[in-house]
């Protein structure tokens, strides 16, 4: 569990710099240079993510059960994850209604994914992992919206084509991950295949 928490501190910590110390981040980027800042950021992120994966795997070997969620929560997690995949794709597909209205769909994808997994898993490691990501996503979304208001940021309106592409690609990506990728990478088949 210690390795998981250390990984979360590193990974979410580096991703929280803009939330808690945006001015310091700007100063460091100027002092180090854009390339060096991104390199350092990437190294800390990769180390943190590696520790999260390793620590979560270790914690799953000796689970500390806090509660046993009803089976229906697994179905809810699948639905939440479908929404998360659509929101994730919305961050990259131009001129879709999700980005036009929500402004930060990738952060909302993390929030939706984390909430879905938090309600469907009752082990201590799950609460640490998914709860940590959920808390980070809530704080990051709030900070990003505040920056948008302060800077007067506007987003282009969505189109039917952009929105349709987003939904189709998100659905296909979700299906591929739900039916094959999750079992391959995580070792758990969420849809029982």
PDB file of C-alpha atoms in Angstrom:
ATOM      1  CA  UNK A   1       0.000   0.000   0.000  1.00  0.00           C
ATOM      2  CA  UNK A   2       2.932   2.344   0.691  1.00  0.00           C
ATOM      3  CA  UNK A   3       4.166   2.011  -2.894  1.00  0.00           C
ATOM      4  CA  UNK A   4       0.686   2.794  -4.246  1.00  0.00           C
ATOM      5  CA  UNK A   5       0.387   5.898  -2.074  1.00  0.00           C
ATOM      6  CA  UNK A   6       3.900   7.051  -3.015  1.00  0.00           C
ATOM      7  CA  UNK A   7       3.033   6.613  -6.686  1.00  0.00           C
ATOM      8  CA  UNK A   8      -0.193   8.580  -6.264  1.00  0.00           C
ATOM      9  CA  UNK A   9       1.658  11.377  -4.468  1.00  0.00           C
ATOM     10  CA  UNK A  10       4.214  11.611  -7.291  1.00  0.00           C
ATOM     11  CA  UNK A  11       1.803  11.225 -10.212  1.00  0.00           C
ATOM     12  CA  UNK A  12      -1.069  13.315  -8.905  1.00  0.00           C
ATOM     13  CA  UNK A  13       1.329  15.723  -7.217  1.00  0.00           C
ATOM     14  CA  UNK A  14       3.088  16.661 -10.439  1.00  0.00           C
ATOM     15  CA  UNK A  15      -0.315  16.934 -12.138  1.00  0.00           C
ATOM     16  CA  UNK A  16      -1.508  19.225  -9.336  1.00  0.00           C
ATOM     17  CA  UNK A  17       1.193  21.872  -9.673  1.00  0.00           C
ATOM     18  CA  UNK A  18      -1.074  23.991 -11.851  1.00  0.00           C
ATOM     19  CA  UNK A  19      -3.878  23.663  -9.279  1.00  0.00           C
ATOM     20  CA  UNK A  20      -1.897  24.735  -6.225  1.00  0.00           C
ATOM     21  CA  UNK A  21       1.098  26.666  -7.577  1.00  0.00           C
ATOM     22  CA  UNK A  22       0.429  27.969 -11.070  1.00  0.00           C
ATOM     23  CA  UNK A  23       2.708  30.974 -10.556  1.00  0.00           C
ATOM     24  CA  UNK A  24       5.584  28.780  -9.394  1.00  0.00           C
ATOM     25  CA  UNK A  25       5.013  26.518 -12.406  1.00  0.00           C
ATOM     26  CA  UNK A  26       5.270  29.503 -14.747  1.00  0.00           C
ATOM     27  CA  UNK A  27       8.492  30.651 -13.057  1.00  0.00           C
ATOM     28  CA  UNK A  28      10.046  27.177 -13.236  1.00  0.00           C
ATOM     29  CA  UNK A  29       9.133  26.783 -16.902  1.00  0.00           C
ATOM     30  CA  UNK A  30      10.806  30.117 -17.627  1.00  0.00           C
ATOM     31  CA  UNK A  31      13.869  29.292 -15.523  1.00  0.00           C
ATOM     32  CA  UNK A  32      14.395  25.729 -16.775  1.00  0.00           C
ATOM     33  CA  UNK A  33      13.096  26.186 -20.295  1.00  0.00           C
ATOM     34  CA  UNK A  34      10.078  24.530 -21.864  1.00  0.00           C
ATOM     35  CA  UNK A  35      11.907  21.350 -22.890  1.00  0.00           C
ATOM     36  CA  UNK A  36      13.585  20.761 -19.535  1.00  0.00           C
ATOM     37  CA  UNK A  37      10.334  21.452 -17.661  1.00  0.00           C
ATOM     38  CA  UNK A  38       8.406  18.974 -19.828  1.00  0.00           C
ATOM     39  CA  UNK A  39      11.201  16.427 -19.487  1.00  0.00           C
ATOM     40  CA  UNK A  40      11.255  16.661 -15.691  1.00  0.00           C
ATOM     41  CA  UNK A  41       7.439  16.609 -15.571  1.00  0.00           C
ATOM     42  CA  UNK A  42       7.385  13.511 -17.789  1.00  0.00           C
ATOM     43  CA  UNK A  43      10.019  11.636 -15.779  1.00  0.00           C
ATOM     44  CA  UNK A  44       8.236  12.262 -12.467  1.00  0.00           C
ATOM     45  CA  UNK A  45       4.902  11.295 -14.075  1.00  0.00           C
ATOM     46  CA  UNK A  46       6.273   8.047 -15.497  1.00  0.00           C
ATOM     47  CA  UNK A  47       7.940   7.075 -12.211  1.00  0.00           C
ATOM     48  CA  UNK A  48       4.741   7.916 -10.323  1.00  0.00           C
ATOM     49  CA  UNK A  49       2.556   5.955 -12.737  1.00  0.00           C
ATOM     50  CA  UNK A  50       4.918   2.982 -12.558  1.00  0.00           C
ATOM     51  CA  UNK A  51       4.709   3.017  -8.761  1.00  0.00           C
ATOM     52  CA  UNK A  52       0.900   3.295  -8.920  1.00  0.00           C
ATOM     53  CA  UNK A  53       0.666   0.237 -11.178  1.00  0.00           C
ATOM     54  CA  UNK A  54       3.160  -1.758  -9.123  1.00  0.00           C
ATOM     55  CA  UNK A  55       1.681  -0.699  -5.779  1.00  0.00           C
ATOM     56  CA  UNK A  56      -1.890  -1.403  -6.876  1.00  0.00           C
ATOM     57  CA  UNK A  57      -0.857  -4.848  -8.109  1.00  0.00           C
ATOM     58  CA  UNK A  58       0.796  -5.599  -4.778  1.00  0.00           C
ATOM     59  CA  UNK A  59      -2.203  -4.307  -2.816  1.00  0.00           C
ATOM     60  CA  UNK A  60      -4.576  -6.505  -4.838  1.00  0.00           C
ATOM     61  CA  UNK A  61      -2.649  -9.585  -3.685  1.00  0.00           C
ATOM     62  CA  UNK A  62      -3.622  -8.927  -0.055  1.00  0.00           C
ATOM     63  CA  UNK A  63      -6.896  -6.969  -0.275  1.00  0.00           C
ATOM     64  CA  UNK A  64      -8.289  -5.085   2.682  1.00  0.00           C
ATOM     65  CA  UNK A  65     -12.049  -5.211   2.121  1.00  0.00           C
ATOM     66  CA  UNK A  66     -13.939  -2.129   3.292  1.00  0.00           C
ATOM     67  CA  UNK A  67     -17.300  -3.042   1.733  1.00  0.00           C
ATOM     68  CA  UNK A  68     -18.798  -5.361  -0.879  1.00  0.00           C
ATOM     69  CA  UNK A  69     -20.553  -3.316  -3.556  1.00  0.00           C
ATOM     70  CA  UNK A  70     -23.727  -4.737  -5.111  1.00  0.00           C
ATOM     71  CA  UNK A  71     -23.297  -6.377  -8.526  1.00  0.00           C
ATOM     72  CA  UNK A  72     -25.343  -3.572 -10.093  1.00  0.00           C
ATOM     73  CA  UNK A  73     -22.464  -1.196  -9.360  1.00  0.00           C
ATOM     74  CA  UNK A  74     -20.305  -3.117 -11.844  1.00  0.00           C
ATOM     75  CA  UNK A  75     -22.860  -2.335 -14.534  1.00  0.00           C
ATOM     76  CA  UNK A  76     -22.861   1.297 -13.439  1.00  0.00           C
ATOM     77  CA  UNK A  77     -19.062   1.339 -13.677  1.00  0.00           C
ATOM     78  CA  UNK A  78     -19.304   0.099 -17.278  1.00  0.00           C
ATOM     79  CA  UNK A  79     -21.753   2.872 -18.100  1.00  0.00           C
ATOM     80  CA  UNK A  80     -19.589   5.493 -16.378  1.00  0.00           C
ATOM     81  CA  UNK A  81     -16.554   4.193 -18.273  1.00  0.00           C
ATOM     82  CA  UNK A  82     -18.395   4.450 -21.595  1.00  0.00           C
ATOM     83  CA  UNK A  83     -19.126   8.100 -20.808  1.00  0.00           C
ATOM     84  CA  UNK A  84     -15.495   8.571 -19.767  1.00  0.00           C
ATOM     85  CA  UNK A  85     -14.225   7.217 -23.105  1.00  0.00           C
ATOM     86  CA  UNK A  86     -16.511   9.587 -25.022  1.00  0.00           C
ATOM     87  CA  UNK A  87     -15.323  12.525 -22.901  1.00  0.00           C
ATOM     88  CA  UNK A  88     -11.696  11.476 -23.352  1.00  0.00           C
ATOM     89  CA  UNK A  89     -12.088  11.462 -27.139  1.00  0.00           C
ATOM     90  CA  UNK A  90     -13.866  14.829 -26.916  1.00  0.00           C
ATOM     91  CA  UNK A  91     -10.595  16.368 -25.784  1.00  0.00           C
ATOM     92  CA  UNK A  92      -9.045  15.476 -29.158  1.00  0.00           C
ATOM     93  CA  UNK A  93     -11.836  15.560 -31.758  1.00  0.00           C
ATOM     94  CA  UNK A  94     -12.288  19.117 -33.047  1.00  0.00           C
ATOM     95  CA  UNK A  95     -15.551  21.019 -32.773  1.00  0.00           C
ATOM     96  CA  UNK A  96     -17.641  18.646 -30.679  1.00  0.00           C
ATOM     97  CA  UNK A  97     -20.400  19.751 -28.349  1.00  0.00           C
ATOM     98  CA  UNK A  98     -18.793  18.181 -25.286  1.00  0.00           C
ATOM     99  CA  UNK A  99     -15.692  20.346 -25.468  1.00  0.00           C
ATOM    100  CA  UNK A 100     -17.749  23.386 -26.484  1.00  0.00           C
ATOM    101  CA  UNK A 101     -19.982  23.138 -23.415  1.00  0.00           C
ATOM    102  CA  UNK A 102     -17.830  21.400 -20.812  1.00  0.00           C
ATOM    103  CA  UNK A 103     -14.457  22.942 -21.813  1.00  0.00           C
ATOM    104  CA  UNK A 104     -12.277  20.328 -20.112  1.00  0.00           C
ATOM    105  CA  UNK A 105     -13.649  16.924 -21.140  1.00  0.00           C
ATOM    106  CA  UNK A 106     -10.447  14.994 -20.361  1.00  0.00           C
ATOM    107  CA  UNK A 107     -10.573  15.987 -16.697  1.00  0.00           C
ATOM    108  CA  UNK A 108     -14.281  15.113 -16.634  1.00  0.00           C
ATOM    109  CA  UNK A 109     -13.378  11.742 -18.195  1.00  0.00           C
ATOM    110  CA  UNK A 110     -10.993  11.066 -15.303  1.00  0.00           C
ATOM    111  CA  UNK A 111     -13.661  12.149 -12.824  1.00  0.00           C
ATOM    112  CA  UNK A 112     -16.304   9.878 -14.399  1.00  0.00           C
ATOM    113  CA  UNK A 113     -13.915   6.917 -14.677  1.00  0.00           C
ATOM    114  CA  UNK A 114     -12.778   7.295 -11.070  1.00  0.00           C
ATOM    115  CA  UNK A 115     -16.311   7.634  -9.689  1.00  0.00           C
ATOM    116  CA  UNK A 116     -17.508   4.585 -11.619  1.00  0.00           C
ATOM    117  CA  UNK A 117     -14.634   2.491 -10.329  1.00  0.00           C
ATOM    118  CA  UNK A 118     -14.947   3.842  -6.787  1.00  0.00           C
ATOM    119  CA  UNK A 119     -18.609   2.797  -6.472  1.00  0.00           C
ATOM    120  CA  UNK A 120     -17.940  -0.669  -7.869  1.00  0.00           C
ATOM    121  CA  UNK A 121     -14.847  -1.609  -5.847  1.00  0.00           C
ATOM    122  CA  UNK A 122     -14.669  -1.801  -2.073  1.00  0.00           C
ATOM    123  CA  UNK A 123     -11.042  -2.527  -1.216  1.00  0.00           C
ATOM    124  CA  UNK A 124      -8.751  -0.067   0.536  1.00  0.00           C
ATOM    125  CA  UNK A 125      -6.414   0.081  -2.474  1.00  0.00           C
ATOM    126  CA  UNK A 126      -9.398   0.897  -4.716  1.00  0.00           C
ATOM    127  CA  UNK A 127     -10.456   3.729  -2.445  1.00  0.00           C
ATOM    128  CA  UNK A 128      -6.918   5.118  -2.437  1.00  0.00           C
ATOM    129  CA  UNK A 129      -6.485   4.808  -6.218  1.00  0.00           C
ATOM    130  CA  UNK A 130      -9.895   5.844  -7.512  1.00  0.00           C
ATOM    131  CA  UNK A 131     -10.628   8.227  -4.647  1.00  0.00           C
ATOM    132  CA  UNK A 132      -7.290   9.954  -5.219  1.00  0.00           C
ATOM    133  CA  UNK A 133      -7.975  10.389  -8.926  1.00  0.00           C
ATOM    134  CA  UNK A 134     -11.535  11.561  -8.239  1.00  0.00           C
ATOM    135  CA  UNK A 135     -10.375  14.186  -5.752  1.00  0.00           C
ATOM    136  CA  UNK A 136      -7.655  15.356  -8.150  1.00  0.00           C
ATOM    137  CA  UNK A 137     -10.125  15.609 -11.045  1.00  0.00           C
ATOM    138  CA  UNK A 138     -12.626  17.644  -8.987  1.00  0.00           C
ATOM    139  CA  UNK A 139      -9.917  20.104  -7.923  1.00  0.00           C
ATOM    140  CA  UNK A 140      -8.320  20.275 -11.378  1.00  0.00           C
ATOM    141  CA  UNK A 141     -11.644  20.907 -13.120  1.00  0.00           C
ATOM    142  CA  UNK A 142     -12.457  23.710 -10.697  1.00  0.00           C
ATOM    143  CA  UNK A 143      -9.017  25.296 -11.169  1.00  0.00           C
ATOM    144  CA  UNK A 144      -9.233  25.014 -14.963  1.00  0.00           C
ATOM    145  CA  UNK A 145     -12.664  26.652 -15.043  1.00  0.00           C
ATOM    146  CA  UNK A 146     -11.370  29.464 -12.810  1.00  0.00           C
ATOM    147  CA  UNK A 147      -8.435  30.016 -15.192  1.00  0.00           C
ATOM    148  CA  UNK A 148     -10.840  30.091 -18.136  1.00  0.00           C
ATOM    149  CA  UNK A 149     -12.983  32.755 -16.457  1.00  0.00           C
ATOM    150  CA  UNK A 150      -9.953  34.832 -15.453  1.00  0.00           C
ATOM    151  CA  UNK A 151      -8.477  34.695 -18.961  1.00  0.00           C
ATOM    152  CA  UNK A 152     -11.796  35.048 -20.794  1.00  0.00           C
ATOM    153  CA  UNK A 153     -11.206  31.782 -22.662  1.00  0.00           C
ATOM    154  CA  UNK A 154     -13.846  30.841 -25.215  1.00  0.00           C
ATOM    155  CA  UNK A 155     -14.286  27.543 -27.011  1.00  0.00           C
ATOM    156  CA  UNK A 156     -15.542  27.011 -30.568  1.00  0.00           C
ATOM    157  CA  UNK A 157     -19.082  25.740 -30.848  1.00  0.00           C
ATOM    158  CA  UNK A 158     -19.636  22.069 -31.530  1.00  0.00           C
ATOM    159  CA  UNK A 159     -20.940  20.627 -34.753  1.00  0.00           C
ATOM    160  CA  UNK A 160     -23.079  17.578 -35.397  1.00  0.00           C
ATOM    161  CA  UNK A 161     -20.223  15.930 -37.322  1.00  0.00           C
ATOM    162  CA  UNK A 162     -17.634  16.575 -34.604  1.00  0.00           C
ATOM    163  CA  UNK A 163     -20.007  15.331 -31.914  1.00  0.00           C
ATOM    164  CA  UNK A 164     -20.971  12.238 -33.897  1.00  0.00           C
ATOM    165  CA  UNK A 165     -17.333  11.323 -34.543  1.00  0.00           C
ATOM    166  CA  UNK A 166     -16.590  11.785 -30.851  1.00  0.00           C
ATOM    167  CA  UNK A 167     -19.434   9.500 -29.756  1.00  0.00           C
ATOM    168  CA  UNK A 168     -18.627   6.785 -32.319  1.00  0.00           C
ATOM    169  CA  UNK A 169     -14.878   6.772 -31.637  1.00  0.00           C
ATOM    170  CA  UNK A 170     -15.471   6.864 -27.873  1.00  0.00           C
ATOM    171  CA  UNK A 171     -17.919   3.963 -28.119  1.00  0.00           C
ATOM    172  CA  UNK A 172     -15.555   1.879 -30.241  1.00  0.00           C
ATOM    173  CA  UNK A 173     -12.609   2.589 -27.931  1.00  0.00           C
ATOM    174  CA  UNK A 174     -14.739   1.700 -24.903  1.00  0.00           C
ATOM    175  CA  UNK A 175     -15.903  -1.583 -26.477  1.00  0.00           C
ATOM    176  CA  UNK A 176     -12.354  -2.590 -27.402  1.00  0.00           C
ATOM    177  CA  UNK A 177     -11.130  -1.858 -23.902  1.00  0.00           C
ATOM    178  CA  UNK A 178     -14.137  -3.347 -22.089  1.00  0.00           C
ATOM    179  CA  UNK A 179     -14.171  -6.601 -24.057  1.00  0.00           C
ATOM    180  CA  UNK A 180     -10.425  -7.172 -24.493  1.00  0.00           C
ATOM    181  CA  UNK A 181      -8.070  -4.476 -23.247  1.00  0.00           C
ATOM    182  CA  UNK A 182      -9.104  -4.406 -19.581  1.00  0.00           C
ATOM    183  CA  UNK A 183      -8.572  -8.148 -19.152  1.00  0.00           C
ATOM    184  CA  UNK A 184      -5.279  -7.982 -21.049  1.00  0.00           C
ATOM    185  CA  UNK A 185      -3.834  -5.020 -19.140  1.00  0.00           C
ATOM    186  CA  UNK A 186      -5.550  -5.203 -15.733  1.00  0.00           C
ATOM    187  CA  UNK A 187      -6.302  -8.923 -15.479  1.00  0.00           C
ATOM    188  CA  UNK A 188     -10.021  -8.407 -14.841  1.00  0.00           C
ATOM    189  CA  UNK A 189     -12.740  -8.834 -17.442  1.00  0.00           C
ATOM    190  CA  UNK A 190     -15.401  -6.260 -16.534  1.00  0.00           C
ATOM    191  CA  UNK A 191     -17.997  -7.725 -18.893  1.00  0.00           C
ATOM    192  CA  UNK A 192     -17.341 -11.329 -17.924  1.00  0.00           C
ATOM    193  CA  UNK A 193     -15.761 -12.488 -21.191  1.00  0.00           C
TER     194      UNK A 193
END
